[in-house]
């Protein structure tokens, strides 16, 4: 038995070892992510500009690009202990199945009822809303993981939670909806007729099945027009990436315990919350010149914001009521093909990750969904976890890298983020099992049409 | 901060501490469970009688009521490390919400993709089938947890898996079916037209939506008629309870670490696999006079085999092709009302548990499903886990006992089994959320009608 074999299948930190501070990677970035702009004035959003939309404490976190470590409130630590630390798993079974000399680890964030890492930020945002004396929060949800997480967090702190759920998901995922209702949230299909923007979108696009950008617009409108409510978002924002660093900090602490240093770090990327959270502490070392890592963002070929998007200021939502963010974007009107099953549908990418990518500090690749589900199935069969389609993008890339090692004989160490489980994604699995899943790659012309809608500030 | 507070939210054993032997409670029982009878001869089933149906090694375990500890094969230990040890959770949040002085612990078996404890036995049965050189296994599934578990186990060992799924579940739970298919199993709605017994039942009961007893008959028929196949069962049998003792052994080891001794141990009871597994090591101490525990089996009021059944020899299946077992039973023709959503639908109860109950070594109580879902919702909101309806029967009783402690001021320690998650049971949750869930208690006349079908051997 080699030294290596002493590493257990699952590395659990003790509850005392859950990080007590988040790490703010912006503090170590030379090129800071560009500020959010006020869509009316095109000037950087100030604390006061943002107060009608976000909780005060969260705005401070959003704007703070200098403080490297930020304390996790005790009340959030209590909740984290409900489902954290999350295990870091050595994928012995997958390594064996692939016959690779690579050593594969994954940080598994799916062992909670929301089914994903989203709970890490939801509980923080619900806590600050409660602390500020608010009655409730509004949000959007697409695949439903974020809405579920926020419902759980809101129930815990006893505040109201209004979720605008992309209509196509609302109809195709009734069970997600029921989980949210079980936690006491109200769930409204978007675009609805409850909001100005919803009525406008319904009038302009009769029969539309909605989009994330559209649901965001509705949720923001309701928050700003309802006394005692604020809007919260599950990805993209700096604050969300900050909260999600608990993933990377735990993963790094677990690896450090066994003296393991990853060569390659892989995460799926939609809005960037998981990837940003996973890589932050490693990226921090890279930015400070203390270590080097290959970091790979994996996105769907049908929604390729990093690999085919523009690095430009764009609206975060379809209704154009939100601030503008400088990010890799496909244009706020971009909606992935309806046959795209695998989540990660947002048109843009976290400004932090966009900047890091533009600075050459990380790579990106896109993968097609049938190959993603092939990886998902292979993983499920040997590792015993049915992965979320989103997470399976990272699995695909991890397997590909491990197979390269098999060719070259290199014993690289690969770490990837397994963000969640696929129990509410069985319609997509069924398509795959039935052999009727299709791939889709937008044409250059389609993307150009969407780029043409980018706001003029880019010109 | 009191001594008590040093107990973490979740107690994880290390992988080295996963039990290496199962505990066979029959070895310590004065009154052994009655033997299975051959339905043709009414004589005790011999090893040779059982060989056409079960794997050889499993028959040995089934018939062995004297060996107290049985080694867990290395290959099964490897697989156990994929998802075990399972956490023992201190329900601090629930205690606080209830305002009870009771200390509540639960052993959580839902952190694996099959979503329940069923995997603990599935992997063993698949292993012995593989070891015996078989091509595959057949089984039945109702709610789908067992079928999913066996699909995962079969995929791991590369053997075929044919699941007969109660038709009503097949239709109402398409996502369960897809998980099984993702693991490569074939899933057939039962009663089917593939088997003699299926055709007979379909002819006699046109439009029937099936039952567990009927699916068992089909699976047994296919196993015995197909070269290289055997039948496997997820509950009731002695061998299954043996494998499930890994639950109780881990729970006891985790409690022992902190010097905690439960006063009350609670588990839901359908066929008895979870309850038997959880309580066995504690019951062993009780049988040997080393300790005393109050042990409570909780069953649905709509399928009350322990609280209202007869202790008698009965058929294990509807088709009457299986051996007869002496157990608490409602009669093999009993089918719970269609409005019963909460699992635990089997007409009988494990012979081991039946004997222990008859000997006054454990209690039983029945609960109605709306009160079960109230407990489920309360638990989900404070403990962050959406429980399976089955598991929620135990939650209901645990909450009730904790509330009694609140009245009396007693600081009792309660341990219950949280067998799994409810992600595939959202139709039932929806009924509860919509306020249209109904309760159902069979009348004495209905039960009598079913008792009248008990085989004459009881007379």
CSV table of N, CA and C in Angstrom, one decimal, chain B residues 202-322:
chain,number,residue,atom,x,y,z
B,202,UNK,N,-53.5,-9.7,-14.2
B,202,UNK,CA,-54.1,-8.7,-15.1
B,202,UNK,C,-55.5,-9.2,-15.6
B,203,UNK,N,-55.6,-10.5,-15.8
B,203,UNK,CA,-56.9,-11.1,-16.3
B,203,UNK,C,-57.9,-11.0,-15.2
B,204,UNK,N,-57.5,-11.3,-13.9
B,204,UNK,CA,-58.4,-11.4,-12.8
B,204,UNK,C,-58.8,-10.0,-12.3
B,205,UNK,N,-57.9,-9.0,-12.5
B,205,UNK,CA,-58.1,-7.7,-12.0
B,205,UNK,C,-57.8,-6.7,-13.1
B,206,UNK,N,-58.6,-6.6,-14.1
B,206,UNK,CA,-58.3,-5.7,-15.2
B,206,UNK,C,-58.1,-4.3,-14.7
B,207,UNK,N,-57.1,-3.6,-15.2
B,207,UNK,CA,-56.8,-2.2,-14.9
B,207,UNK,C,-56.2,-2.1,-13.5
B,208,UNK,N,-55.8,-3.2,-12.9
B,208,UNK,CA,-55.1,-3.0,-11.6
B,208,UNK,C,-53.8,-2.2,-11.7
B,209,UNK,N,-53.6,-1.5,-10.6
B,209,UNK,CA,-52.3,-0.7,-10.6
B,209,UNK,C,-51.2,-1.3,-9.8
B,210,UNK,N,-51.5,-2.6,-9.4
B,210,UNK,CA,-50.4,-3.4,-8.9
B,210,UNK,C,-50.2,-3.2,-7.4
B,211,UNK,N,-49.4,-4.1,-6.8
B,211,UNK,CA,-49.0,-4.1,-5.4
B,211,UNK,C,-47.7,-4.7,-5.3
B,212,UNK,N,-47.0,-4.4,-4.1
B,212,UNK,CA,-45.7,-5.0,-3.9
B,212,UNK,C,-45.7,-6.5,-3.9
B,213,UNK,N,-46.8,-7.1,-3.3
B,213,UNK,CA,-46.9,-8.6,-3.3
B,213,UNK,C,-46.9,-9.2,-4.7
B,214,UNK,N,-47.6,-8.4,-5.6
B,214,UNK,CA,-47.7,-8.9,-6.9
B,214,UNK,C,-46.4,-8.7,-7.7
B,215,UNK,N,-45.7,-7.6,-7.5
B,215,UNK,CA,-44.4,-7.4,-8.1
B,215,UNK,C,-43.4,-8.4,-7.7
B,216,UNK,N,-43.5,-8.8,-6.4
B,216,UNK,CA,-42.6,-9.8,-5.9
B,216,UNK,C,-42.8,-11.1,-6.7
B,217,UNK,N,-44.1,-11.5,-6.8
B,217,UNK,CA,-44.4,-12.8,-7.5
B,217,UNK,C,-43.8,-12.8,-8.9
B,218,UNK,N,-43.9,-11.6,-9.6
B,218,UNK,CA,-43.3,-11.6,-11.0
B,218,UNK,C,-41.8,-11.7,-11.0
B,219,UNK,N,-41.2,-10.9,-10.1
B,219,UNK,CA,-39.7,-11.0,-10.0
B,219,UNK,C,-39.2,-12.4,-9.7
B,220,UNK,N,-39.9,-13.0,-8.8
B,220,UNK,CA,-39.5,-14.4,-8.4
B,220,UNK,C,-39.6,-15.3,-9.6
B,221,UNK,N,-40.8,-15.2,-10.3
B,221,UNK,CA,-41.0,-16.1,-11.5
B,221,UNK,C,-39.9,-15.9,-12.5
B,222,UNK,N,-39.5,-14.7,-12.8
B,222,UNK,CA,-38.5,-14.4,-13.8
B,222,UNK,C,-37.2,-14.9,-13.3
B,223,UNK,N,-36.8,-14.8,-12.1
B,223,UNK,CA,-35.6,-15.2,-11.6
B,223,UNK,C,-35.5,-16.8,-11.7
B,224,UNK,N,-36.5,-17.4,-11.3
B,224,UNK,CA,-36.4,-18.9,-11.3
B,224,UNK,C,-36.5,-19.5,-12.7
B,225,UNK,N,-37.1,-18.7,-13.6
B,225,UNK,CA,-37.2,-19.3,-15.0
B,225,UNK,C,-36.1,-18.8,-15.9
B,226,UNK,N,-35.2,-17.9,-15.5
B,226,UNK,CA,-34.2,-17.4,-16.3
B,226,UNK,C,-32.8,-17.9,-15.9
B,227,UNK,N,-32.1,-18.5,-16.8
B,227,UNK,CA,-30.8,-19.1,-16.5
B,227,UNK,C,-29.8,-18.0,-16.0
B,228,UNK,N,-29.2,-18.2,-14.9
B,228,UNK,CA,-28.2,-17.3,-14.4
B,228,UNK,C,-28.7,-16.1,-13.6
B,229,UNK,N,-30.0,-16.2,-13.2
B,229,UNK,CA,-30.6,-15.1,-12.4
B,229,UNK,C,-31.0,-15.6,-11.1
B,230,UNK,N,-31.0,-14.7,-10.1
B,230,UNK,CA,-31.6,-15.0,-8.8
B,230,UNK,C,-32.5,-13.8,-8.4
B,231,UNK,N,-33.3,-14.0,-7.4
B,231,UNK,CA,-34.2,-13.0,-7.0
B,231,UNK,C,-33.6,-12.3,-5.7
B,232,UNK,N,-33.7,-11.0,-5.5
B,232,UNK,CA,-33.3,-10.4,-4.3
B,232,UNK,C,-34.4,-9.5,-3.8
B,233,UNK,N,-34.4,-9.3,-2.5
B,233,UNK,CA,-35.5,-8.6,-1.8
B,233,UNK,C,-34.9,-7.6,-0.9
B,234,UNK,N,-35.6,-6.4,-0.8
B,234,UNK,CA,-35.0,-5.3,0.0
B,234,UNK,C,-35.4,-5.2,1.4
B,235,UNK,N,-36.2,-6.1,1.9
B,235,UNK,CA,-36.7,-5.9,3.3
B,235,UNK,C,-37.1,-7.3,3.8
B,236,UNK,N,-37.7,-7.3,5.0
B,236,UNK,CA,-38.4,-8.4,5.6
B,236,UNK,C,-37.5,-9.6,6.0
B,237,UNK,N,-36.6,-10.0,5.0
B,237,UNK,CA,-35.8,-11.2,5.3
B,237,UNK,C,-34.8,-11.0,6.3
B,238,UNK,N,-34.4,-12.1,7.0
B,238,UNK,CA,-33.4,-12.0,8.0
B,238,UNK,C,-32.0,-11.5,7.5
B,239,UNK,N,-31.7,-11.9,6.3
B,239,UNK,CA,-30.4,-11.5,5.7
B,239,UNK,C,-30.4,-10.0,5.5
B,240,UNK,N,-31.5,-9.4,5.1
B,240,UNK,CA,-31.6,-7.9,4.9
B,240,UNK,C,-31.4,-7.2,6.2
B,241,UNK,N,-32.1,-7.6,7.2
B,241,UNK,CA,-31.9,-7.0,8.5
B,241,UNK,C,-30.4,-7.1,9.0
B,242,UNK,N,-29.8,-8.3,8.7
B,242,UNK,CA,-28.4,-8.5,9.0
B,242,UNK,C,-27.6,-7.4,8.4
B,243,UNK,N,-27.7,-7.2,7.1
B,243,UNK,CA,-26.9,-6.2,6.4
B,243,UNK,C,-27.1,-4.8,6.9
B,244,UNK,N,-28.4,-4.5,7.2
B,244,UNK,CA,-28.7,-3.2,7.7
B,244,UNK,C,-28.2,-2.9,9.1
B,245,UNK,N,-27.7,-3.9,9.8
B,245,UNK,CA,-27.2,-3.6,11.1
B,245,UNK,C,-26.0,-2.6,11.1
B,246,UNK,N,-25.5,-2.4,9.9
B,246,UNK,CA,-24.4,-1.4,9.8
B,246,UNK,C,-24.9,0.0,10.2
B,247,UNK,N,-26.2,0.2,10.1
B,247,UNK,CA,-26.8,1.5,10.5
B,247,UNK,C,-26.7,1.6,12.1
B,248,UNK,N,-27.2,0.5,12.7
B,248,UNK,CA,-27.2,0.6,14.2
B,248,UNK,C,-25.8,0.5,14.8
B,249,UNK,N,-24.9,-0.3,14.2
B,249,UNK,CA,-23.5,-0.4,14.7
B,249,UNK,C,-22.8,1.0,14.6
B,250,UNK,N,-23.0,1.6,13.5
B,250,UNK,CA,-22.4,3.0,13.3
B,250,UNK,C,-23.0,4.0,14.3
B,251,UNK,N,-24.3,3.9,14.4
B,251,UNK,CA,-25.0,4.8,15.3
B,251,UNK,C,-24.5,4.6,16.8
B,252,UNK,N,-24.4,3.4,17.2
B,252,UNK,CA,-24.0,3.1,18.5
B,252,UNK,C,-22.5,3.5,18.8
B,253,UNK,N,-21.7,3.2,17.8
B,253,UNK,CA,-20.3,3.6,17.9
B,253,UNK,C,-20.1,5.1,18.0
B,254,UNK,N,-20.9,5.9,17.3
B,254,UNK,CA,-20.9,7.3,17.3
B,254,UNK,C,-21.3,7.8,18.7
B,255,UNK,N,-22.4,7.3,19.2
B,255,UNK,CA,-22.9,7.7,20.5
B,255,UNK,C,-21.9,7.3,21.6
B,256,UNK,N,-21.4,6.1,21.5
B,256,UNK,CA,-20.4,5.6,22.5
B,256,UNK,C,-19.2,6.6,22.6
B,257,UNK,N,-18.8,7.2,21.5
B,257,UNK,CA,-17.7,8.1,21.5
B,257,UNK,C,-17.9,9.3,22.4
B,258,UNK,N,-19.2,9.6,22.5
B,258,UNK,CA,-19.5,10.8,23.4
B,258,UNK,C,-20.2,10.4,24.7
B,259,UNK,N,-20.1,9.1,24.9
B,259,UNK,CA,-20.7,8.6,26.2
B,259,UNK,C,-22.2,8.8,26.3
B,260,UNK,N,-22.9,8.8,25.1
B,260,UNK,CA,-24.3,9.0,25.1
B,260,UNK,C,-25.1,7.7,25.0
B,261,UNK,N,-26.1,7.5,25.8
B,261,UNK,CA,-26.9,6.3,25.8
B,261,UNK,C,-28.4,6.7,25.6
B,262,UNK,N,-29.0,6.3,24.5
B,262,UNK,CA,-30.3,6.7,24.2
B,262,UNK,C,-31.3,6.0,25.2
B,263,UNK,N,-32.4,6.8,25.5
B,263,UNK,CA,-33.4,6.2,26.3
B,263,UNK,C,-34.5,5.6,25.4
B,264,UNK,N,-34.7,6.3,24.3
B,264,UNK,CA,-35.8,5.8,23.3
B,264,UNK,C,-35.2,5.7,21.9
B,265,UNK,N,-35.4,4.6,21.3
B,265,UNK,CA,-35.0,4.4,19.9
B,265,UNK,C,-36.2,4.2,19.0
B,266,UNK,N,-36.3,5.0,17.9
B,266,UNK,CA,-37.5,5.1,17.1
B,266,UNK,C,-37.1,4.8,15.7
B,267,UNK,N,-37.9,4.0,15.0
B,267,UNK,CA,-37.7,3.8,13.6
B,267,UNK,C,-39.0,3.6,12.9
B,268,UNK,N,-39.1,4.0,11.6
B,268,UNK,CA,-40.3,3.7,10.8
B,268,UNK,C,-40.2,2.2,10.4
B,269,UNK,N,-41.4,1.6,10.2
B,269,UNK,CA,-41.4,0.2,10.0
B,269,UNK,C,-42.4,-0.2,8.8
B,270,UNK,N,-41.8,-0.6,7.7
B,270,UNK,CA,-42.6,-1.2,6.6
B,270,UNK,C,-42.5,-2.7,6.6
B,271,UNK,N,-41.4,-3.1,5.9
B,271,UNK,CA,-41.0,-4.5,6.0
B,271,UNK,C,-40.1,-4.7,7.2
B,272,UNK,N,-39.4,-3.6,7.7
B,272,UNK,CA,-38.6,-3.7,8.9
B,272,UNK,C,-37.1,-3.6,8.7
B,273,UNK,N,-36.7,-3.3,7.5
B,273,UNK,CA,-35.2,-3.4,7.2
B,273,UNK,C,-34.5,-2.3,8.0
B,274,UNK,N,-35.0,-1.1,7.9
B,274,UNK,CA,-34.4,0.0,8.6
B,274,UNK,C,-34.4,-0.1,10.1
B,275,UNK,N,-35.7,-0.4,10.6
B,275,UNK,CA,-35.8,-0.5,12.1
B,275,UNK,C,-35.0,-1.6,12.6
B,276,UNK,N,-35.0,-2.8,12.0
B,276,UNK,CA,-34.2,-3.9,12.4
B,276,UNK,C,-32.7,-3.6,12.4
B,277,UNK,N,-32.3,-2.9,11.4
B,277,UNK,CA,-30.9,-2.5,11.3
B,277,UNK,C,-30.4,-1.5,12.4
B,278,UNK,N,-31.3,-0.6,12.6
B,278,UNK,CA,-31.0,0.5,13.6
B,278,UNK,C,-30.9,-0.1,15.0
B,279,UNK,N,-31.9,-0.9,15.3
B,279,UNK,CA,-32.0,-1.3,16.7
B,279,UNK,C,-31.2,-2.5,17.1
B,280,UNK,N,-30.8,-3.3,16.1
B,280,UNK,CA,-30.2,-4.6,16.4
B,280,UNK,C,-29.1,-4.6,17.5
B,281,UNK,N,-28.1,-3.7,17.4
B,281,UNK,CA,-27.0,-3.8,18.4
B,281,UNK,C,-27.6,-3.3,19.8
B,282,UNK,N,-28.5,-2.4,19.8
B,282,UNK,CA,-29.1,-2.0,21.1
B,282,UNK,C,-30.0,-3.2,21.6
B,283,UNK,N,-30.7,-3.8,20.8
B,283,UNK,CA,-31.6,-4.9,21.2
B,283,UNK,C,-30.7,-6.1,21.7
B,284,UNK,N,-29.5,-6.2,21.1
B,284,UNK,CA,-28.6,-7.3,21.6
B,284,UNK,C,-28.3,-7.0,23.0
B,285,UNK,N,-27.9,-5.8,23.4
B,285,UNK,CA,-27.6,-5.5,24.8
B,285,UNK,C,-28.8,-5.8,25.7
B,286,UNK,N,-30.0,-5.4,25.1
B,286,UNK,CA,-31.2,-5.7,25.9
B,286,UNK,C,-31.4,-7.2,26.1
B,287,UNK,N,-31.3,-7.9,25.1
B,287,UNK,CA,-31.5,-9.4,25.1
B,287,UNK,C,-30.5,-10.0,26.1
B,288,UNK,N,-29.2,-9.5,26.1
B,288,UNK,CA,-28.2,-10.0,27.0
B,288,UNK,C,-28.3,-9.5,28.4
B,289,UNK,N,-29.2,-8.6,28.6
B,289,UNK,CA,-29.4,-8.0,30.0
B,289,UNK,C,-28.4,-7.0,30.3
B,290,UNK,N,-27.7,-6.4,29.3
B,290,UNK,CA,-26.6,-5.4,29.6
B,290,UNK,C,-27.1,-4.0,29.6
B,291,UNK,N,-28.3,-3.8,29.1
B,291,UNK,CA,-28.8,-2.4,29.0
B,291,UNK,C,-30.3,-2.5,28.7
B,292,UNK,N,-31.0,-1.4,28.9
B,292,UNK,CA,-32.4,-1.4,28.6
B,292,UNK,C,-32.7,-0.2,27.7
B,293,UNK,N,-33.5,-0.3,26.8
B,293,UNK,CA,-33.9,0.7,25.9
B,293,UNK,C,-35.4,0.6,25.6
B,294,UNK,N,-36.1,1.8,25.4
B,294,UNK,CA,-37.4,1.7,24.9
B,294,UNK,C,-37.3,1.8,23.4
B,295,UNK,N,-37.9,0.9,22.7
B,295,UNK,CA,-37.8,0.8,21.2
B,295,UNK,C,-39.2,0.9,20.6
B,296,UNK,N,-39.4,1.8,19.7
B,296,UNK,CA,-40.7,2.1,19.1
B,296,UNK,C,-40.7,2.0,17.6
B,297,UNK,N,-41.5,1.0,17.1
B,297,UNK,CA,-41.7,0.9,15.7
B,297,UNK,C,-42.9,1.8,15.3
B,298,UNK,N,-42.7,2.6,14.2
B,298,UNK,CA,-43.8,3.5,13.8
B,298,UNK,C,-44.3,3.1,12.4
B,299,UNK,N,-45.6,2.8,12.3
B,299,UNK,CA,-46.1,2.4,11.0
B,299,UNK,C,-47.3,3.3,10.7
B,300,UNK,N,-47.7,3.3,9.4
B,300,UNK,CA,-48.8,4.1,8.9
B,300,UNK,C,-50.1,3.5,9.4
B,301,UNK,N,-51.0,4.4,9.8
B,301,UNK,CA,-52.3,3.9,10.3
B,301,UNK,C,-53.1,3.2,9.1
B,302,UNK,N,-52.7,3.5,7.9
B,302,UNK,CA,-53.3,2.9,6.8
B,302,UNK,C,-52.8,1.5,6.4
B,303,UNK,N,-51.7,1.1,7.1
B,303,UNK,CA,-51.1,-0.2,6.8
B,303,UNK,C,-50.5,-0.7,8.1
B,304,UNK,N,-51.3,-1.0,9.1
B,304,UNK,CA,-50.9,-1.2,10.5
B,304,UNK,C,-50.6,-2.7,10.8
B,305,UNK,N,-49.5,-3.2,10.3
B,305,UNK,CA,-49.3,-4.7,10.5
B,305,UNK,C,-49.0,-5.0,11.9
B,306,UNK,N,-48.2,-4.3,12.6
B,306,UNK,CA,-47.8,-4.6,14.0
B,306,UNK,C,-49.0,-4.3,14.9
B,307,UNK,N,-49.6,-3.1,14.7
B,307,UNK,CA,-50.6,-2.6,15.7
B,307,UNK,C,-51.9,-3.3,15.6
B,308,UNK,N,-52.3,-3.8,14.3
B,308,UNK,CA,-53.6,-4.4,14.2
B,308,UNK,C,-53.5,-5.7,13.4
B,309,UNK,N,-52.3,-6.2,13.1
B,309,UNK,CA,-52.2,-7.4,12.3
B,309,UNK,C,-52.3,-8.7,13.2
B,310,UNK,N,-52.2,-9.8,12.6
B,310,UNK,CA,-52.1,-11.1,13.2
B,310,UNK,C,-50.7,-11.6,13.2
B,311,UNK,N,-50.3,-12.3,14.2
B,311,UNK,CA,-49.0,-13.0,14.2
B,311,UNK,C,-49.2,-14.4,13.8
B,312,UNK,N,-48.9,-14.6,12.5
B,312,UNK,CA,-49.3,-15.9,11.9
B,312,UNK,C,-48.5,-16.1,10.6
B,313,UNK,N,-48.4,-17.4,10.2
B,313,UNK,CA,-47.8,-17.7,9.0
B,313,UNK,C,-48.6,-17.1,7.8
B,314,UNK,N,-47.9,-16.5,6.9
B,314,UNK,CA,-48.6,-15.9,5.7
B,314,UNK,C,-47.7,-15.9,4.6
B,315,UNK,N,-48.3,-15.8,3.4
B,315,UNK,CA,-47.5,-15.7,2.2
B,315,UNK,C,-46.8,-14.3,2.1
B,316,UNK,N,-45.6,-14.3,1.6
B,316,UNK,CA,-44.9,-13.0,1.4
B,316,UNK,C,-45.3,-12.3,0.2
B,317,UNK,N,-46.0,-13.0,-0.7
B,317,UNK,CA,-46.4,-12.3,-2.0
B,317,UNK,C,-47.8,-12.7,-2.3
B,318,UNK,N,-48.3,-11.9,-3.3
B,318,UNK,CA,-49.7,-12.1,-3.7
B,318,UNK,C,-49.9,-13.4,-4.5
B,319,UNK,N,-48.9,-13.7,-5.3
B,319,UNK,CA,-49.0,-14.9,-6.2
B,319,UNK,C,-48.8,-16.2,-5.4
B,320,UNK,N,-48.4,-16.1,-4.1
B,320,UNK,CA,-48.3,-17.3,-3.3
B,320,UNK,C,-47.2,-18.2,-3.8
B,321,UNK,N,-46.2,-17.7,-4.5
B,321,UNK,CA,-45.1,-18.5,-5.0
B,321,UNK,C,-43.9,-18.5,-4.0
B,322,UNK,N,-43.9,-17.5,-3.1
B,322,UNK,CA,-42.8,-17.4,-2.1
B,322,UNK,C,-43.1,-18.3,-0.9
